[in-house]
Structure formats: C-alpha cells, structure tokens
Coordinates of C-alpha atoms in Angstrom, one line a residue:
M1 CA 36.6 -276.8 194.4
T2 CA 39.8 -275.5 193.0
T3 CA 41.6 -272.2 193.8
A4 CA 41.6 -269.8 190.9
T5 CA 45.3 -269.0 190.8
T6 CA 48.4 -269.5 192.9
Q7 CA 48.5 -267.0 195.8
R8 CA 51.1 -264.4 195.0
V9 CA 52.5 -261.2 196.5
F10 CA 52.0 -257.9 194.7
E11 CA 54.9 -255.6 195.6
T12 CA 53.7 -252.4 194.2
A13 CA 50.6 -250.7 192.9
A14 CA 52.0 -251.0 189.4
D15 CA 52.0 -254.8 189.8
L16 CA 48.4 -254.7 190.7
L17 CA 47.5 -252.4 187.9
A18 CA 49.3 -254.6 185.4
A19 CA 47.0 -257.5 186.6
I20 CA 43.7 -255.7 186.4
Q21 CA 43.9 -253.1 183.6
P22 CA 42.6 -254.0 180.1
A23 CA 45.1 -254.6 177.4
T24 CA 43.7 -251.7 175.5
G25 CA 41.1 -249.0 176.1
G26 CA 39.3 -248.6 179.4
R27 CA 38.2 -245.6 181.3
E28 CA 40.9 -243.4 182.7
I29 CA 41.0 -242.9 186.5
F30 CA 42.8 -239.8 187.9
D31 CA 44.4 -239.1 191.3
P32 CA 42.1 -236.6 193.2
A33 CA 45.1 -235.2 194.9
T34 CA 47.3 -234.4 191.9
G35 CA 45.2 -234.9 188.8
E36 CA 47.7 -237.5 187.5
L37 CA 46.5 -240.6 185.7
V38 CA 46.3 -243.6 188.1
G39 CA 45.3 -246.3 185.6
R40 CA 42.5 -247.5 183.3
A41 CA 39.4 -249.4 184.5
P42 CA 37.7 -251.9 182.2
E43 CA 34.3 -251.0 181.0
H44 CA 32.3 -254.1 181.4
T45 CA 29.0 -254.7 179.5
A46 CA 25.7 -256.3 180.1
A47 CA 27.1 -259.5 178.6
D48 CA 30.0 -259.4 181.1
L49 CA 27.6 -259.1 183.9
E50 CA 25.5 -262.0 182.6
A51 CA 28.6 -264.2 182.4
A52 CA 29.6 -263.2 186.0
V53 CA 26.1 -264.0 187.3
N54 CA 26.0 -267.4 185.5
A55 CA 29.4 -268.4 186.7
A56 CA 28.5 -267.4 190.3
R57 CA 25.3 -269.4 190.1
E58 CA 27.2 -272.4 188.8
A59 CA 29.8 -272.2 191.6
Q60 CA 27.3 -271.6 194.4
P61 CA 26.1 -275.1 195.2
G62 CA 29.6 -276.5 195.5
W63 CA 30.7 -273.6 197.7
A64 CA 27.7 -274.0 199.9
A65 CA 28.4 -277.7 200.2
L66 CA 31.8 -277.1 201.8
G67 CA 30.2 -276.1 205.1
H68 CA 31.0 -273.3 207.5
E69 CA 34.3 -274.6 208.7
E70 CA 35.9 -275.0 205.3
R71 CA 34.5 -271.7 204.0
S72 CA 35.9 -270.0 207.1
A73 CA 39.3 -271.5 206.3
Y74 CA 39.1 -270.0 202.9
L75 CA 38.3 -266.6 204.4
N76 CA 41.4 -266.8 206.5
R77 CA 43.5 -267.6 203.4
A78 CA 41.9 -264.6 201.7
A79 CA 43.0 -262.5 204.7
D80 CA 46.5 -263.9 204.2
A81 CA 46.4 -262.8 200.6
V82 CA 45.4 -259.2 201.6
E83 CA 48.2 -259.0 204.1
A84 CA 50.8 -260.3 201.7
S85 CA 50.1 -257.5 199.3
A86 CA 49.0 -254.9 201.9
E87 CA 51.4 -252.1 200.9
A88 CA 50.6 -252.3 197.2
L89 CA 46.9 -252.3 197.9
A90 CA 47.3 -249.3 200.2
E91 CA 49.4 -247.4 197.6
L92 CA 46.8 -247.9 194.9
L93 CA 44.0 -247.0 197.3
S94 CA 45.7 -243.8 198.3
R95 CA 46.3 -242.8 194.7
E96 CA 42.8 -243.5 193.5
Q97 CA 40.7 -242.5 196.5
G98 CA 43.0 -239.7 197.7
K99 CA 43.3 -240.8 201.4
P100 CA 46.8 -240.7 202.9
L101 CA 48.7 -243.8 203.7
N102 CA 48.9 -242.9 207.4
G103 CA 46.4 -242.2 210.1
P104 CA 43.0 -243.9 209.9
N105 CA 43.3 -244.0 206.2
A106 CA 44.8 -246.3 203.4
R107 CA 47.0 -248.7 205.4
F108 CA 44.3 -248.7 208.1
E109 CA 41.6 -249.6 205.5
V110 CA 43.6 -252.5 204.1
G111 CA 44.4 -253.8 207.5
A112 CA 40.6 -253.6 208.3
C113 CA 39.9 -255.8 205.3
A114 CA 42.1 -258.6 206.7
A115 CA 40.7 -258.1 210.2
W116 CA 37.1 -258.3 209.0
L117 CA 37.7 -261.4 207.0
R118 CA 39.3 -263.2 210.0
A119 CA 36.5 -262.0 212.4
T120 CA 33.8 -263.1 210.0
A121 CA 35.4 -266.5 209.7
S122 CA 35.4 -266.8 213.5
F123 CA 31.8 -266.3 214.3
E124 CA 29.8 -269.4 215.3
L125 CA 26.3 -269.8 213.9
E126 CA 24.5 -272.8 215.2
P127 CA 20.9 -273.8 214.6
E128 CA 18.6 -272.2 217.2
V129 CA 16.3 -274.5 219.2
L130 CA 13.0 -272.6 219.3
V131 CA 10.8 -275.2 221.0
D132 CA 11.7 -278.5 222.7
D133 CA 9.0 -279.9 224.9
D134 CA 6.4 -282.6 224.9
G135 CA 4.6 -281.0 222.0
G136 CA 7.6 -281.3 219.7
R137 CA 10.8 -279.6 218.6
A138 CA 11.4 -276.7 216.3
E139 CA 14.8 -275.5 215.0
L140 CA 15.8 -272.3 213.1
H141 CA 18.5 -272.8 210.5
Y142 CA 20.0 -270.3 208.0
R143 CA 20.6 -271.5 204.4
P144 CA 22.5 -269.8 201.6
L145 CA 20.4 -267.3 199.5
G146 CA 22.3 -267.9 196.3
V147 CA 24.2 -265.1 194.5
V148 CA 24.6 -261.8 196.4
G149 CA 25.1 -258.6 194.5
A150 CA 27.3 -256.1 196.3
I151 CA 27.3 -252.4 195.3
G152 CA 29.9 -250.3 197.1
P153 CA 30.8 -246.6 197.6
W154 CA 33.9 -244.6 196.8
N155 CA 34.8 -243.5 200.3
W156 CA 36.0 -246.8 201.8
P157 CA 35.9 -248.9 198.7
M158 CA 38.0 -251.8 199.9
M159 CA 36.8 -252.1 203.5
I160 CA 33.1 -251.8 202.7
G161 CA 33.6 -254.3 199.9
V162 CA 34.9 -256.8 202.4
W163 CA 32.0 -255.9 204.8
Q164 CA 29.7 -257.1 202.0
L165 CA 31.6 -260.1 200.5
A166 CA 32.9 -261.7 203.7
P167 CA 29.6 -262.6 205.4
A168 CA 28.0 -263.4 202.1
L169 CA 30.7 -265.9 201.3
R170 CA 30.8 -267.3 204.8
M171 CA 27.1 -268.1 204.6
G172 CA 27.6 -270.1 201.4
N173 CA 26.6 -267.5 198.9
T174 CA 28.6 -266.5 195.9
V175 CA 29.2 -262.8 195.1
V176 CA 29.1 -260.4 192.2
M177 CA 30.5 -257.0 193.1
K178 CA 30.0 -253.6 191.4
P179 CA 32.4 -250.9 192.8
S180 CA 31.8 -247.2 192.5
S181 CA 32.7 -245.8 189.1
S182 CA 34.9 -243.3 191.0
T183 CA 37.1 -246.0 192.7
P184 CA 36.9 -249.2 190.6
L185 CA 40.7 -249.9 190.5
S186 CA 40.9 -250.4 194.3
V187 CA 38.1 -253.0 194.3
L188 CA 39.3 -254.7 191.2
A189 CA 42.8 -255.1 192.7
L190 CA 41.4 -256.3 196.0
V191 CA 39.2 -258.9 194.4
H192 CA 42.2 -260.0 192.2
A193 CA 44.2 -260.6 195.4
L194 CA 41.4 -262.4 197.1
N195 CA 40.8 -264.6 194.2
T196 CA 44.4 -266.0 194.5
A197 CA 43.1 -267.6 197.7
L198 CA 39.5 -268.4 197.0
P199 CA 38.0 -271.2 194.9
D200 CA 37.3 -270.4 191.2
G201 CA 33.9 -268.8 190.5
V202 CA 32.8 -267.7 194.0
L203 CA 33.7 -264.0 193.8
H204 CA 33.3 -261.8 190.7
V205 CA 33.7 -258.1 190.1
F206 CA 32.6 -255.9 187.2
S207 CA 33.3 -252.3 186.5
G208 CA 30.8 -250.0 184.9
D209 CA 28.5 -247.1 185.2
R210 CA 25.1 -246.8 186.9
T211 CA 23.3 -248.4 183.9
V212 CA 25.2 -251.6 184.3
G213 CA 24.7 -251.4 188.1
N214 CA 20.9 -251.3 187.5
L215 CA 21.1 -254.5 185.6
L216 CA 22.6 -256.2 188.6
V217 CA 19.8 -254.9 190.8
E218 CA 17.1 -256.1 188.4
H219 CA 18.8 -259.4 187.5
P220 CA 16.5 -262.4 188.4
G221 CA 19.6 -264.5 189.2
I222 CA 20.6 -262.2 192.1
A223 CA 19.0 -263.2 195.4
K224 CA 20.1 -260.2 197.5
I225 CA 21.6 -256.8 197.1
M226 CA 23.9 -255.2 199.6
F227 CA 24.3 -251.5 199.1
T228 CA 26.2 -248.7 200.8
G229 CA 25.6 -245.2 199.5
S230 CA 23.2 -242.3 199.5
T231 CA 19.6 -242.5 200.5
A232 CA 18.5 -241.3 197.1
A233 CA 20.5 -244.1 195.3
G234 CA 19.1 -246.6 197.9
K235 CA 15.5 -245.6 197.1
A236 CA 16.2 -246.2 193.4
I237 CA 17.6 -249.7 194.2
I238 CA 14.6 -250.5 196.3
R239 CA 12.3 -249.6 193.4
N240 CA 14.3 -251.4 190.8
S241 CA 14.6 -254.6 192.8
A242 CA 10.9 -254.8 193.6
D243 CA 9.9 -257.0 190.6
T244 CA 12.2 -259.8 191.7
V245 CA 11.5 -259.4 195.4
K246 CA 15.1 -259.4 196.3
R247 CA 16.4 -259.3 199.9
L248 CA 18.1 -256.1 200.6
T249 CA 20.6 -254.7 203.1
M250 CA 20.7 -250.9 202.7
E251 CA 23.3 -248.8 204.5
L252 CA 22.3 -245.3 203.4
G253 CA 23.1 -241.7 204.1
G254 CA 23.5 -240.3 207.6
N255 CA 23.9 -236.9 209.2
D256 CA 25.2 -238.1 212.5
A257 CA 24.7 -235.9 215.6
G258 CA 27.0 -235.6 218.6
I259 CA 25.8 -234.1 221.8
V260 CA 28.4 -232.8 224.3
L261 CA 26.9 -232.6 227.8
P262 CA 27.9 -229.7 230.1
D263 CA 30.0 -232.0 232.4
A264 CA 32.4 -233.1 229.5
D265 CA 36.0 -232.1 229.6
P266 CA 36.7 -230.2 226.3
R267 CA 40.4 -230.9 226.1
A268 CA 40.0 -234.6 227.1
I269 CA 37.5 -235.2 224.2
A270 CA 38.9 -232.9 221.5
Q271 CA 41.0 -235.4 219.7
D272 CA 38.2 -238.1 219.6
L273 CA 35.7 -235.5 218.5
F274 CA 38.0 -234.5 215.7
W275 CA 38.5 -238.0 214.4
G276 CA 34.9 -238.7 214.8
A277 CA 34.1 -235.9 212.4
F278 CA 37.2 -235.8 210.1
I279 CA 38.1 -239.5 209.6
N280 CA 38.7 -240.0 205.9
T281 CA 38.5 -236.1 205.6
G282 CA 34.9 -236.3 206.7
Q283 CA 33.9 -238.7 203.9
T284 CA 32.4 -241.4 206.0
C285 CA 28.7 -242.3 206.3
A286 CA 28.9 -242.7 210.1
A287 CA 31.1 -239.6 210.7
L288 CA 30.1 -236.9 213.2
K289 CA 28.5 -234.3 211.0
R290 CA 26.8 -231.9 213.4
L291 CA 27.9 -231.2 216.9
Y292 CA 25.7 -229.9 219.6
V293 CA 27.5 -228.3 222.6
H294 CA 26.1 -227.0 225.8
E295 CA 26.4 -223.2 226.2
D296 CA 28.4 -223.6 229.5
I297 CA 31.4 -225.2 227.7
Y298 CA 30.7 -224.1 224.1
E299 CA 33.7 -221.8 223.6
D300 CA 36.0 -224.2 225.4
V301 CA 35.0 -227.0 223.0
V302 CA 35.4 -224.8 220.0
T303 CA 38.9 -223.7 221.1
A304 CA 40.0 -227.2 221.9
L305 CA 38.7 -228.6 218.6
T306 CA 40.4 -225.8 216.7
E307 CA 43.8 -226.4 218.3
T308 CA 43.5 -230.1 217.5
A309 CA 42.5 -229.5 213.9
K310 CA 45.3 -227.1 213.3
A311 CA 47.8 -229.8 214.1
M312 CA 46.5 -232.3 211.5
P313 CA 48.4 -232.0 208.2
M314 CA 46.5 -232.2 204.9
G315 CA 48.1 -233.1 201.5
I316 CA 49.0 -235.7 199.0
G317 CA 48.3 -239.2 200.3
L318 CA 51.7 -240.7 199.4
D319 CA 53.4 -238.1 201.6
E320 CA 54.0 -240.0 204.9
N321 CA 53.4 -236.9 206.9
N322 CA 49.8 -236.3 205.9
V323 CA 46.7 -237.6 207.7
L324 CA 44.0 -235.7 205.8
G325 CA 43.6 -235.8 202.0
P326 CA 41.5 -234.3 199.2
L327 CA 37.8 -234.9 198.6
Q328 CA 37.5 -237.8 196.2
N329 CA 35.8 -236.0 193.3
K330 CA 34.8 -232.6 192.0
N331 CA 31.1 -233.1 192.7
Q332 CA 31.7 -233.7 196.4
F333 CA 34.1 -230.7 196.5
D334 CA 31.4 -228.5 195.1
I335 CA 28.8 -229.8 197.7
V336 CA 31.1 -229.0 200.6
A337 CA 32.1 -225.6 199.2
N338 CA 28.4 -224.6 198.5
L339 CA 27.3 -225.6 202.0
V340 CA 30.1 -223.7 203.7
Q341 CA 29.3 -220.7 201.6
A342 CA 25.7 -220.9 202.7
A343 CA 26.9 -220.9 206.3
K344 CA 29.1 -217.8 205.6
D345 CA 26.2 -216.0 204.0
S346 CA 24.0 -216.7 207.0
G347 CA 26.5 -215.0 209.3
A348 CA 27.9 -218.1 211.0
R349 CA 31.4 -217.7 212.4
I350 CA 34.1 -219.4 210.5
V351 CA 36.6 -220.5 213.2
L352 CA 39.0 -222.3 210.9
G353 CA 39.3 -222.9 207.2
G354 CA 36.5 -222.1 204.8
N355 CA 38.7 -220.8 202.0
P356 CA 40.1 -223.3 199.6
E357 CA 43.2 -222.3 197.6
E358 CA 42.4 -221.6 194.0
G359 CA 44.6 -222.7 191.1
Q360 CA 46.0 -225.7 193.0
P361 CA 45.8 -229.3 191.7
G362 CA 43.5 -231.7 193.6
Y363 CA 40.2 -231.4 195.3
F364 CA 41.5 -230.1 198.6
Y365 CA 39.1 -228.4 200.9
P366 CA 40.7 -227.1 204.2
T367 CA 39.7 -228.4 207.6
T368 CA 36.8 -226.1 208.5
L369 CA 35.0 -225.4 211.8
I370 CA 31.9 -223.3 211.8
A371 CA 30.4 -221.9 215.1
D372 CA 27.3 -219.8 216.0
I373 CA 25.2 -221.5 213.3
N374 CA 21.5 -222.2 213.4
N375 CA 20.2 -225.7 213.4
D376 CA 18.2 -225.1 210.2
N377 CA 21.2 -223.9 208.2
P378 CA 21.9 -226.2 205.2
L379 CA 25.3 -227.1 206.5
V380 CA 23.6 -228.6 209.6
A381 CA 20.4 -230.0 207.9
E382 CA 22.1 -231.6 204.9
E383 CA 24.9 -234.2 204.9
Q384 CA 28.1 -232.4 203.9
F385 CA 30.3 -235.5 203.6
G386 CA 33.5 -233.5 203.9
P387 CA 35.9 -231.7 206.2
A388 CA 33.5 -229.0 207.5
L389 CA 31.9 -229.4 210.9
P390 CA 29.1 -227.1 212.2
I391 CA 29.0 -226.6 216.0
V392 CA 25.6 -225.7 217.4
K393 CA 25.0 -224.2 220.8
Y394 CA 22.2 -225.5 223.0
S395 CA 20.8 -224.6 226.4
S396 CA 19.0 -227.7 227.6
V397 CA 19.5 -231.4 227.0
D398 CA 15.9 -231.8 225.8
E399 CA 16.6 -229.1 223.2
A400 CA 19.7 -231.0 222.0
I401 CA 17.9 -234.3 221.7
H402 CA 15.1 -232.6 219.8
M403 CA 17.6 -231.1 217.3
A404 CA 19.5 -234.4 217.0
N405 CA 16.2 -236.3 216.2
A406 CA 14.7 -233.8 213.9
L407 CA 16.1 -235.2 210.6
E408 CA 14.8 -238.2 208.7
V409 CA 18.1 -240.0 209.0
G410 CA 19.6 -241.9 211.9
L411 CA 22.7 -243.9 211.1
G412 CA 24.8 -243.1 214.1
A413 CA 25.1 -240.6 216.9
S414 CA 27.2 -239.9 220.0
V415 CA 27.0 -238.5 223.5
W416 CA 30.0 -237.0 225.3
S417 CA 30.1 -236.8 229.1
S418 CA 32.2 -237.5 232.2
D419 CA 29.2 -239.3 233.6
K420 CA 28.4 -242.5 231.7
D421 CA 25.1 -243.0 233.4
K422 CA 23.9 -239.6 232.2
A423 CA 25.3 -240.3 228.8
R424 CA 23.4 -243.6 228.6
E425 CA 20.1 -241.9 229.6
V426 CA 20.6 -239.4 226.7
A427 CA 21.7 -242.1 224.3
A428 CA 18.5 -244.1 224.9
R429 CA 16.5 -241.1 223.6
I430 CA 18.4 -240.7 220.3
Q431 CA 16.9 -242.1 217.1
A432 CA 19.8 -243.8 215.5
G433 CA 21.0 -247.3 214.7
T434 CA 24.1 -246.9 216.9
V435 CA 24.8 -244.4 219.7
W436 CA 28.4 -244.2 220.9
I437 CA 29.5 -242.8 224.2
N438 CA 32.7 -240.7 224.3
K439 CA 33.6 -241.9 220.8
H440 CA 32.0 -241.8 217.3
G441 CA 32.0 -244.1 214.4
A442 CA 33.9 -246.9 216.2
V443 CA 32.6 -249.9 214.3
D444 CA 33.5 -253.4 215.4
P445 CA 33.2 -256.6 213.4
R446 CA 31.5 -258.3 216.4
I447 CA 28.8 -255.6 216.9
P448 CA 25.8 -255.4 214.5
F449 CA 25.5 -252.1 212.6
G450 CA 22.6 -250.6 210.7
G451 CA 20.6 -247.5 210.3
A452 CA 17.3 -246.1 211.5
K453 CA 14.7 -244.1 209.6
Q454 CA 15.9 -243.2 206.1
S455 CA 19.5 -244.3 206.9
G456 CA 18.5 -247.8 205.7
Y457 CA 17.6 -251.2 207.0
G458 CA 19.2 -254.6 207.6
L459 CA 22.2 -255.4 209.8
E460 CA 25.8 -256.0 209.1
F461 CA 28.6 -257.4 211.2
G462 CA 28.7 -260.2 213.8
V463 CA 26.4 -263.2 214.0
E464 CA 23.3 -261.0 213.3
G465 CA 25.0 -259.8 210.1
L466 CA 25.5 -263.4 209.1
K467 CA 21.9 -264.1 209.6
H468 CA 21.0 -261.3 207.1
L469 CA 23.0 -263.2 204.5
G470 CA 21.0 -266.4 205.0
Q471 CA 17.5 -267.6 204.4
P472 CA 15.7 -268.5 207.7
H473 CA 14.6 -272.1 207.5
V474 CA 12.5 -273.6 210.3
I475 CA 12.4 -277.4 210.8
S476 CA 9.6 -278.4 213.1
Y477 CA 8.8 -282.0 214.2

C-alpha cells in the first residue's frame, strides 16, 4: 500500500484551513468565544459518502493483509504526524471548539491523540486457546469487520475521533468518519494530518448534517458504527442501523455522581473535585455532574470548592492565561442557563456564579456552584453538560448510593474518602461503567471504558476495546 501524501508540518491553523477548506462555498464556522469566522467546512453529499465508503471497502483487504505489526507501525507514524503539527491543531481546535490552549484543554487534547495512537499500537492481541486437551483444541481469533463508521461529538472532537479510528485501523478495518456539524474543521484537519502518514484509502472523513450522518448509519457497506453523543441520538442510531444488523459501540450520555464520604479531607480533594466536574468547562460525558456530600463536612466541601473555582480564569481560548472557555454553542448555553434558573426558582443557594454577563460576545457561562438543592431538581436529574455543579447534602451512605443509582444512566461515578477500603465498598454498589476513587473521569488507554444502563454499551480502550472492533472467529479441531 502507498502513503497518500508526503508527511508535512503544518505551522499554523491557517495552514491547516488552507488544506481542508473548499475552494468556494461551504458552511461558515464561528468561534464560540468571539463570534469571529474560523473557516468554512465542506458540505458533503450522499454521493461523497458513497465514494468514501466504496474507497474504504476497496482499501480494506490490503490494509488487513498487512498484519498487526505493520498496521501498528503506521499508527506510530500517524502519531508522529500529529505531534509534528500539534500547535497548529491545538490553535484550530481552540478557535472552533472554544476550549483554551492551556490546562486540560486544546494542547492536552492534541497530545492525547498522539498518546492514544501509540498506546493502541502497543497492545498485543494473540489468539486465545479455549480448549486444548485429548478432545481437541479450540482457538478464538479476531478478524477485521470491514468498514467502520465513526460518528463523533463536538466536545472532544479530535481526541474522541482518535479513540474511534485508532483501534478500528489497528484491527484491520478501514474507517469513514462523520464529525459533529458544530466542530467539523478540527476533525477534517486531524484526518488530513493523519493521512500524510497513513496508506491511501484507509481513513476518510466527510462533513455534513444529520441527514448525511443517517446515510452512514443505514449504509449496507458499513459493518460497524462507533458513536459518542447523547442517549437520544444513540437510540436513533440503534433504530436506523437495525435493518443492516450493524455492530455498535455506543458511548452515550451520562450524569455522573460523586459521593464524598464523611472521612474525606475537603481541602485535599477540592482541586480534583473541581477538575472532575469542570474539565472542558463541564462539557465532558464522564464529568462529575452531581456531587453528594455528607452533612458532617458539607459546608467545608462547599467552601473549599468555591475557593478553588474562584482561582480558575475563564475567557478566550487563545489567551494563554485562561483554563476555562465558553460553551461550544448557543443551544448548550441555553440548556445550562435554563437549568440554573430552575435551581434558583426552587430556592437553591447559588454559592458562585449563576449570572452570565449580557451583551458580551461568546457563549460564556460563569463557573457556578449550587448548594442546598433537592435531588429531584432538574439541575440534578438532567445532564447539564456545562459549568454548573449541584451539591446535594446526604445523611447516610445508603441514602447517597440510592440517589446516585436512581437515574437511568451510568457512565461513570466516583467515591471520595481517606479510607480506600471503605471507598471500594461503596464503589462496588454504584451502577456505572467505571467508578473512580479520589478522582473522576481519569480515562486511560489501557483500561476498558463503557457505560451502564442507558449510557450505552460496548467497550473502548485496551485489548478489550480492540476485540470490540473485530469479528470473533473460533477455529476448533
């Protein structure tokens, strides 16, 4: 197989935009922090999608024939390509998505893309011997599925895109990607950089609205869909994929609970609690979105969190001083504003924030902490996906666990305690795909990740994630 182009370094976001924008036309994309034009995204059609799927199907057998070792070498070269243009990618990401360059944001996300590519290349997946005795031998192998369709979100568009494409490619599949219509430029630029290191035809991206995305889901030439997004959108994909019996990995909405046990040290955990909730300005599926604190230390936790939050600057992403940015779009801003208003109307205590400035450019919602709020308040019961954290008081651990498990979602959760044995006991009772202790949202490429209940199904990351991108194939003799 031949590499599509010569690997090159993109020095600035303008260089990337010049490579991916259509010569004329396209849909305008604006900076959510300033309202300024970032660039123009191509508006691909059903015919473009058909061409991408056909090219991916044509390239797939040759890509699969390379074997794990050579495909892993290509993934490492792709990581090199990301690192070579890292600053330009981070600049474009900051301008389109809104997240600041610094903190766990744009530069962090681009670095995670390279790290995930390298980690995925390093995993070993050998055939599993199931039976080997006098009666015979049986082995479990994993074969490529074919073409994988990857549909990504707008909150971590580059990183989650790599979470999808890296294991799919490693397992011998080819990939057709559909980025969110809110952040297409970031993914188009990422794929352009990757394709300077990958063989021609194995990775494709098309930009379009939900209608074109549905065509990808329904396409008979797509063997599997990987989707990260809301539970409502995930349900639609499940329905629309049924006629072709596609394999699915669905990482859907979460409303992650955190339980602070009475023996926790409020000041020791305050910063980790803050970033667990407010990473990417709260726009993260597995962020801490409702915090349950024992009554004995409730006010101390509220005070420590408030002091921490006040020290975190929010503003335009290209300003090197900021670590929090705007909400990515007007719809999400309105969701957060309406939920906080409902909390105010209910009599909850606004400890910090809650009053966005009017007449200012950008979708900035201030860092907001809400105390003395009931568990059935909409801000607690619904996923806010923004910088507003409700803090609920509880009296017994059983009560906290009951409240944490009451919703029909279960992506992640966390337990905070000075006694890890106690924390593990509580963690074992929480209904979530992952429960962290004294941290929240700390994903690792080696550790499988997936949701419980209506937060989805299927696993990503590690060897188990690779298996979900393969067709199990038993050979028995």
